[in-house]
mmCIF file of C-alpha atoms in Angstrom:
data_model
loop_
_atom_site.group_PDB
_atom_site.id
_atom_site.type_symbol
_atom_site.label_atom_id
_atom_site.label_comp_id
_atom_site.label_asym_id
_atom_site.label_seq_id
_atom_site.Cartn_x
_atom_site.Cartn_y
_atom_site.Cartn_z
ATOM 1 C CA UNK H 74 -103.867 20.282 93.644
ATOM 2 C CA UNK H 75 -102.697 23.886 93.468
ATOM 3 C CA UNK H 76 -104.616 25.033 95.663
ATOM 4 C CA UNK H 77 -103.363 22.884 98.383
ATOM 5 C CA UNK H 78 -99.706 23.525 97.598
ATOM 6 C CA UNK H 79 -99.593 26.748 97.782
ATOM 7 C CA UNK H 80 -102.550 27.616 100.038
ATOM 8 C CA UNK H 81 -100.622 29.781 102.845
ATOM 9 C CA UNK H 82 -99.199 32.030 100.091
ATOM 10 C CA UNK H 83 -102.064 32.411 98.239
ATOM 11 C CA UNK H 84 -104.033 33.304 102.052
ATOM 12 C CA UNK H 85 -101.225 35.751 102.887
ATOM 13 C CA UNK H 86 -101.452 37.627 99.613
ATOM 14 C CA UNK H 87 -104.700 38.242 99.753
ATOM 15 C CA UNK H 88 -104.520 39.571 102.631
ATOM 16 C CA UNK H 89 -101.943 41.826 101.598
ATOM 17 C CA UNK H 90 -104.004 43.387 98.462
ATOM 18 C CA UNK H 91 -106.876 43.151 101.309
ATOM 19 C CA UNK H 92 -105.623 45.830 104.184
ATOM 20 C CA UNK H 93 -103.549 47.358 101.108
ATOM 21 C CA UNK H 94 -107.112 48.042 99.367
ATOM 22 C CA UNK H 95 -108.171 48.649 102.581
ATOM 23 C CA UNK H 96 -106.043 51.735 103.380
ATOM 24 C CA UNK H 97 -106.898 52.389 99.609
ATOM 25 C CA UNK H 98 -110.975 53.243 100.527
ATOM 26 C CA UNK H 99 -109.436 54.993 103.937
ATOM 27 C CA UNK H 100 -107.696 57.373 101.942
ATOM 28 C CA UNK H 101 -109.783 58.115 99.014
ATOM 29 C CA UNK H 102 -112.944 58.483 101.814
ATOM 30 C CA UNK H 103 -110.422 61.405 103.124
ATOM 31 C CA UNK H 104 -109.518 62.773 100.653
ATOM 32 C CA UNK H 105 -113.584 63.303 100.184
ATOM 33 C CA UNK H 106 -114.157 64.530 103.646
ATOM 34 C CA UNK H 107 -111.469 67.462 102.866
ATOM 35 C CA UNK H 108 -112.335 68.508 99.183
ATOM 36 C CA UNK H 109 -116.070 68.308 100.087
ATOM 37 C CA UNK H 110 -116.446 72.342 101.037
ATOM 38 C CA UNK H 111 -115.079 72.579 97.356
ATOM 39 C CA UNK H 112 -118.800 71.338 96.287
ATOM 40 C CA UNK H 113 -121.243 74.366 95.826
ATOM 41 C CA UNK H 114 -123.741 71.916 94.802
ATOM 42 C CA UNK H 115 -124.846 71.323 98.258
ATOM 43 C CA UNK H 116 -124.317 74.245 100.357
ATOM 44 C CA UNK H 117 -126.437 75.919 102.795
ATOM 45 C CA UNK H 118 -127.609 79.144 102.791
ATOM 46 C CA UNK H 119 -125.929 81.908 103.832
ATOM 47 C CA UNK H 120 -127.986 83.347 107.312
ATOM 48 C CA UNK H 121 -126.549 85.365 110.480
ATOM 49 C CA UNK H 122 -123.809 83.371 112.218
ATOM 50 C CA UNK H 123 -122.563 83.545 115.213
ATOM 51 C CA UNK H 124 -118.754 83.603 115.138
ATOM 52 C CA UNK H 125 -117.760 83.005 118.325
ATOM 53 C CA UNK H 126 -120.576 79.997 118.268
ATOM 54 C CA UNK H 127 -119.186 78.825 114.960
ATOM 55 C CA UNK H 128 -115.240 78.888 116.629
ATOM 56 C CA UNK H 129 -116.272 77.405 119.628
ATOM 57 C CA UNK H 130 -117.704 74.663 117.800
ATOM 58 C CA UNK H 131 -114.189 74.183 115.881
ATOM 59 C CA UNK H 132 -112.169 74.190 118.974
ATOM 60 C CA UNK H 133 -114.490 71.179 120.427
ATOM 61 C CA UNK H 134 -113.441 68.657 117.888
ATOM 62 C CA UNK H 135 -110.083 69.362 119.325
ATOM 63 C CA UNK H 136 -111.062 69.553 122.994
ATOM 64 C CA UNK H 137 -109.003 66.585 123.988
ATOM 65 C CA UNK H 138 -105.491 67.450 121.970
ATOM 66 C CA UNK H 139 -105.115 70.548 123.202
ATOM 67 C CA UNK H 140 -105.383 69.351 126.781
ATOM 68 C CA UNK H 141 -103.202 66.661 126.299
ATOM 69 C CA UNK H 142 -100.484 69.368 124.181
ATOM 70 C CA UNK H 143 -101.012 71.617 127.415
ATOM 71 C CA UNK H 144 -102.284 74.413 124.183
ATOM 72 C CA UNK H 145 -104.592 77.635 125.927
ATOM 73 C CA UNK H 146 -107.050 78.863 124.099
ATOM 74 C CA UNK H 147 -108.105 82.152 123.940
ATOM 75 C CA UNK H 148 -111.540 83.204 122.312
ATOM 76 C CA UNK H 149 -111.617 86.560 123.292
ATOM 77 C CA UNK H 150 -114.363 86.944 120.157
ATOM 78 C CA UNK H 151 -117.012 89.160 120.256
ATOM 79 C CA UNK H 152 -120.198 86.641 121.493
ATOM 80 C CA UNK H 153 -122.759 88.391 119.679
ATOM 81 C CA UNK H 154 -121.135 89.517 116.387
ATOM 82 C CA UNK H 155 -123.082 88.199 114.038
ATOM 83 C CA UNK H 156 -122.414 87.972 110.179
ATOM 84 C CA UNK H 157 -124.202 87.065 107.289
ATOM 85 C CA UNK H 158 -122.424 83.769 106.034
ATOM 86 C CA UNK H 159 -122.250 79.862 106.177
ATOM 87 C CA UNK H 160 -121.872 78.696 108.956
ATOM 88 C CA UNK H 161 -120.328 75.547 106.960
ATOM 89 C CA UNK H 162 -118.010 78.291 105.270
ATOM 90 C CA UNK H 163 -117.332 79.125 108.444
ATOM 91 C CA UNK H 164 -116.807 76.089 110.390
ATOM 92 C CA UNK H 165 -114.578 74.442 107.673
ATOM 93 C CA UNK H 166 -111.931 77.472 107.493
ATOM 94 C CA UNK H 167 -111.777 76.670 111.214
ATOM 95 C CA UNK H 168 -111.559 73.377 111.199
ATOM 96 C CA UNK H 169 -108.177 73.756 108.776
ATOM 97 C CA UNK H 170 -106.739 77.099 110.980
ATOM 98 C CA UNK H 171 -106.715 75.145 114.085
ATOM 99 C CA UNK H 172 -105.769 71.402 112.766
ATOM 100 C CA UNK H 173 -102.866 73.345 111.103
ATOM 101 C CA UNK H 174 -102.012 75.437 114.663
ATOM 102 C CA UNK H 175 -102.367 72.212 115.923
ATOM 103 C CA UNK H 176 -100.058 70.211 114.764
ATOM 104 C CA UNK H 177 -97.253 73.171 114.622
ATOM 105 C CA UNK H 178 -97.310 73.453 118.255
ATOM 106 C CA UNK H 179 -97.512 69.488 118.735
ATOM 107 C CA UNK H 180 -94.534 69.453 117.041
ATOM 108 C CA UNK H 181 -92.927 71.877 118.977
ATOM 109 C CA UNK H 182 -90.603 72.255 122.077
ATOM 110 C CA UNK H 183 -92.575 75.824 122.984
ATOM 111 C CA UNK H 184 -93.438 75.981 126.861
ATOM 112 C CA UNK H 185 -96.753 77.636 127.166
ATOM 113 C CA UNK H 186 -98.489 76.498 124.037
ATOM 114 C CA UNK H 187 -101.647 78.955 123.510
ATOM 115 C CA UNK H 188 -103.724 79.267 120.343
ATOM 116 C CA UNK H 189 -106.119 83.522 120.548
ATOM 117 C CA UNK H 190 -108.626 84.835 118.792
ATOM 118 C CA UNK H 191 -109.761 87.995 118.578
ATOM 119 C CA UNK H 192 -112.233 90.133 116.471
ATOM 120 C CA UNK H 193 -112.566 94.147 115.803
ATOM 121 C CA UNK H 194 -115.525 95.282 114.609
ATOM 122 C CA UNK H 195 -115.318 97.915 111.743
ATOM 123 C CA UNK H 196 -117.386 100.834 110.052
ATOM 124 C CA UNK H 197 -117.159 97.907 107.164
ATOM 125 C CA UNK H 198 -115.113 95.350 107.876
ATOM 126 C CA UNK H 199 -115.191 92.938 110.949
ATOM 127 C CA UNK H 200 -111.775 91.409 111.666
ATOM 128 C CA UNK H 201 -111.088 88.538 113.076
ATOM 129 C CA UNK H 202 -107.274 87.442 114.097
ATOM 130 C CA UNK H 203 -106.272 84.249 115.176
ATOM 131 C CA UNK H 204 -102.890 83.662 116.589
ATOM 132 C CA UNK H 205 -100.790 80.630 117.504
ATOM 133 C CA UNK H 206 -96.694 80.675 119.251
ATOM 134 C CA UNK H 207 -96.450 78.195 117.415
ATOM 135 C CA UNK H 208 -92.680 77.720 114.828
ATOM 136 C CA UNK H 209 -94.538 80.024 112.442
ATOM 137 C CA UNK H 210 -94.227 80.332 109.414
ATOM 138 C CA UNK H 211 -91.426 81.575 107.077
ATOM 139 C CA UNK H 212 -92.507 84.508 104.695
ATOM 140 C CA UNK H 213 -90.527 82.587 101.640
ATOM 141 C CA UNK H 214 -93.741 80.036 102.147
ATOM 142 C CA UNK H 215 -96.045 82.745 103.388
ATOM 143 C CA UNK H 216 -97.889 83.534 100.243
ATOM 144 C CA UNK H 217 -98.101 79.365 99.010
ATOM 145 C CA UNK H 218 -99.930 78.418 101.977
ATOM 146 C CA UNK H 219 -103.114 79.101 99.922
ATOM 147 C CA UNK H 220 -102.045 77.565 97.092
ATOM 148 C CA UNK H 221 -103.398 73.843 96.235
ATOM 149 C CA UNK H 222 -100.920 70.780 97.071
ATOM 150 C CA UNK H 223 -98.310 72.613 98.936
ATOM 151 C CA UNK H 224 -97.940 71.715 102.090
ATOM 152 C CA UNK H 225 -95.008 72.075 105.256
ATOM 153 C CA UNK H 226 -96.123 68.890 107.269
ATOM 154 C CA UNK H 227 -96.056 66.165 104.463
ATOM 155 C CA UNK H 228 -100.249 66.254 104.333
ATOM 156 C CA UNK H 229 -102.125 66.793 100.484
ATOM 157 C CA UNK H 230 -101.741 70.491 100.583
ATOM 158 C CA UNK H 231 -105.920 71.252 100.657
ATOM 159 C CA UNK H 232 -106.585 72.750 103.979
ATOM 160 C CA UNK H 233 -105.072 76.002 103.698
ATOM 161 C CA UNK H 234 -107.223 75.989 100.040
ATOM 162 C CA UNK H 235 -110.404 75.076 101.192
ATOM 163 C CA UNK H 236 -110.590 77.328 103.996
ATOM 164 C CA UNK H 237 -109.576 80.366 101.882
ATOM 165 C CA UNK H 238 -112.128 79.234 99.493
ATOM 166 C CA UNK H 239 -114.991 78.177 101.861
ATOM 167 C CA UNK H 240 -113.943 82.067 103.363
ATOM 168 C CA UNK H 241 -114.215 83.716 100.066
ATOM 169 C CA UNK H 242 -118.419 82.191 99.555
ATOM 170 C CA UNK H 243 -118.921 84.041 102.606
ATOM 171 C CA UNK H 244 -117.130 87.534 101.349
ATOM 172 C CA UNK H 245 -114.088 87.033 103.062
ATOM 173 C CA UNK H 246 -110.734 86.933 102.912
ATOM 174 C CA UNK H 247 -107.390 85.706 105.252
ATOM 175 C CA UNK H 248 -103.856 85.989 105.064
ATOM 176 C CA UNK H 249 -100.800 85.391 107.214
ATOM 177 C CA UNK H 250 -99.485 88.115 108.672
ATOM 178 C CA UNK H 251 -95.562 88.900 110.315
ATOM 179 C CA UNK H 252 -95.159 88.414 113.547
ATOM 180 C CA UNK H 253 -91.448 87.900 115.259
ATOM 181 C CA UNK H 254 -92.807 84.689 116.742
ATOM 182 C CA UNK H 255 -95.715 82.183 116.305
ATOM 183 C CA UNK H 256 -98.058 82.939 113.286
ATOM 184 C CA UNK H 257 -101.067 84.496 113.046
ATOM 185 C CA UNK H 258 -103.642 84.886 110.120
ATOM 186 C CA UNK H 259 -105.774 87.669 109.623
ATOM 187 C CA UNK H 260 -109.456 87.367 108.209
ATOM 188 C CA UNK H 261 -111.342 90.362 107.049
ATOM 189 C CA UNK H 262 -115.176 90.109 106.321
ATOM 190 C CA UNK H 263 -116.172 92.951 104.274
ATOM 191 C CA UNK H 264 -119.627 93.659 105.461
ATOM 192 C CA UNK H 265 -120.474 95.530 102.332
ATOM 193 C CA UNK H 266 -121.405 92.213 100.608
ATOM 194 C CA UNK H 267 -122.419 90.888 103.598
#
């Protein structure tokens, strides 16, 4: 008798709870995908890694978004630049960096949007530079960007810390440079430790 009288109400409640559960499952799945790079036990070994190709592979993930948002990409990395690194770490770092640039460029009214990559090969280091002409990061927040939980875009605050940690495993450090307009990242690989 109870089920017959409350059948519609019960079904709505079950549907609501099911949708909430499904939403939580998707959120957890996405969180685990984002923190996967921190799982050291399953990491591949370092190998000779073409940095240009690794960045190109990361850029391909967002190719349709770049076209949709009319964002120009300039990959001026030396095509022959090979570093002894974990390709997965390089890819993970640049996926996160590109995703952040894309977000800020998407949410700005800037004309002629672009992201530019370049490289300089020195005696003991290799410097990769990534620059976008988005709204930039205030110097007030530049040091906080790589702290877990910090986000200026209502995200999880894990992307940039994961990227920095991934690069450390391949003997690189990342920092945010100061520019008048946009954001510039410097990724420095120490060749002596490679």
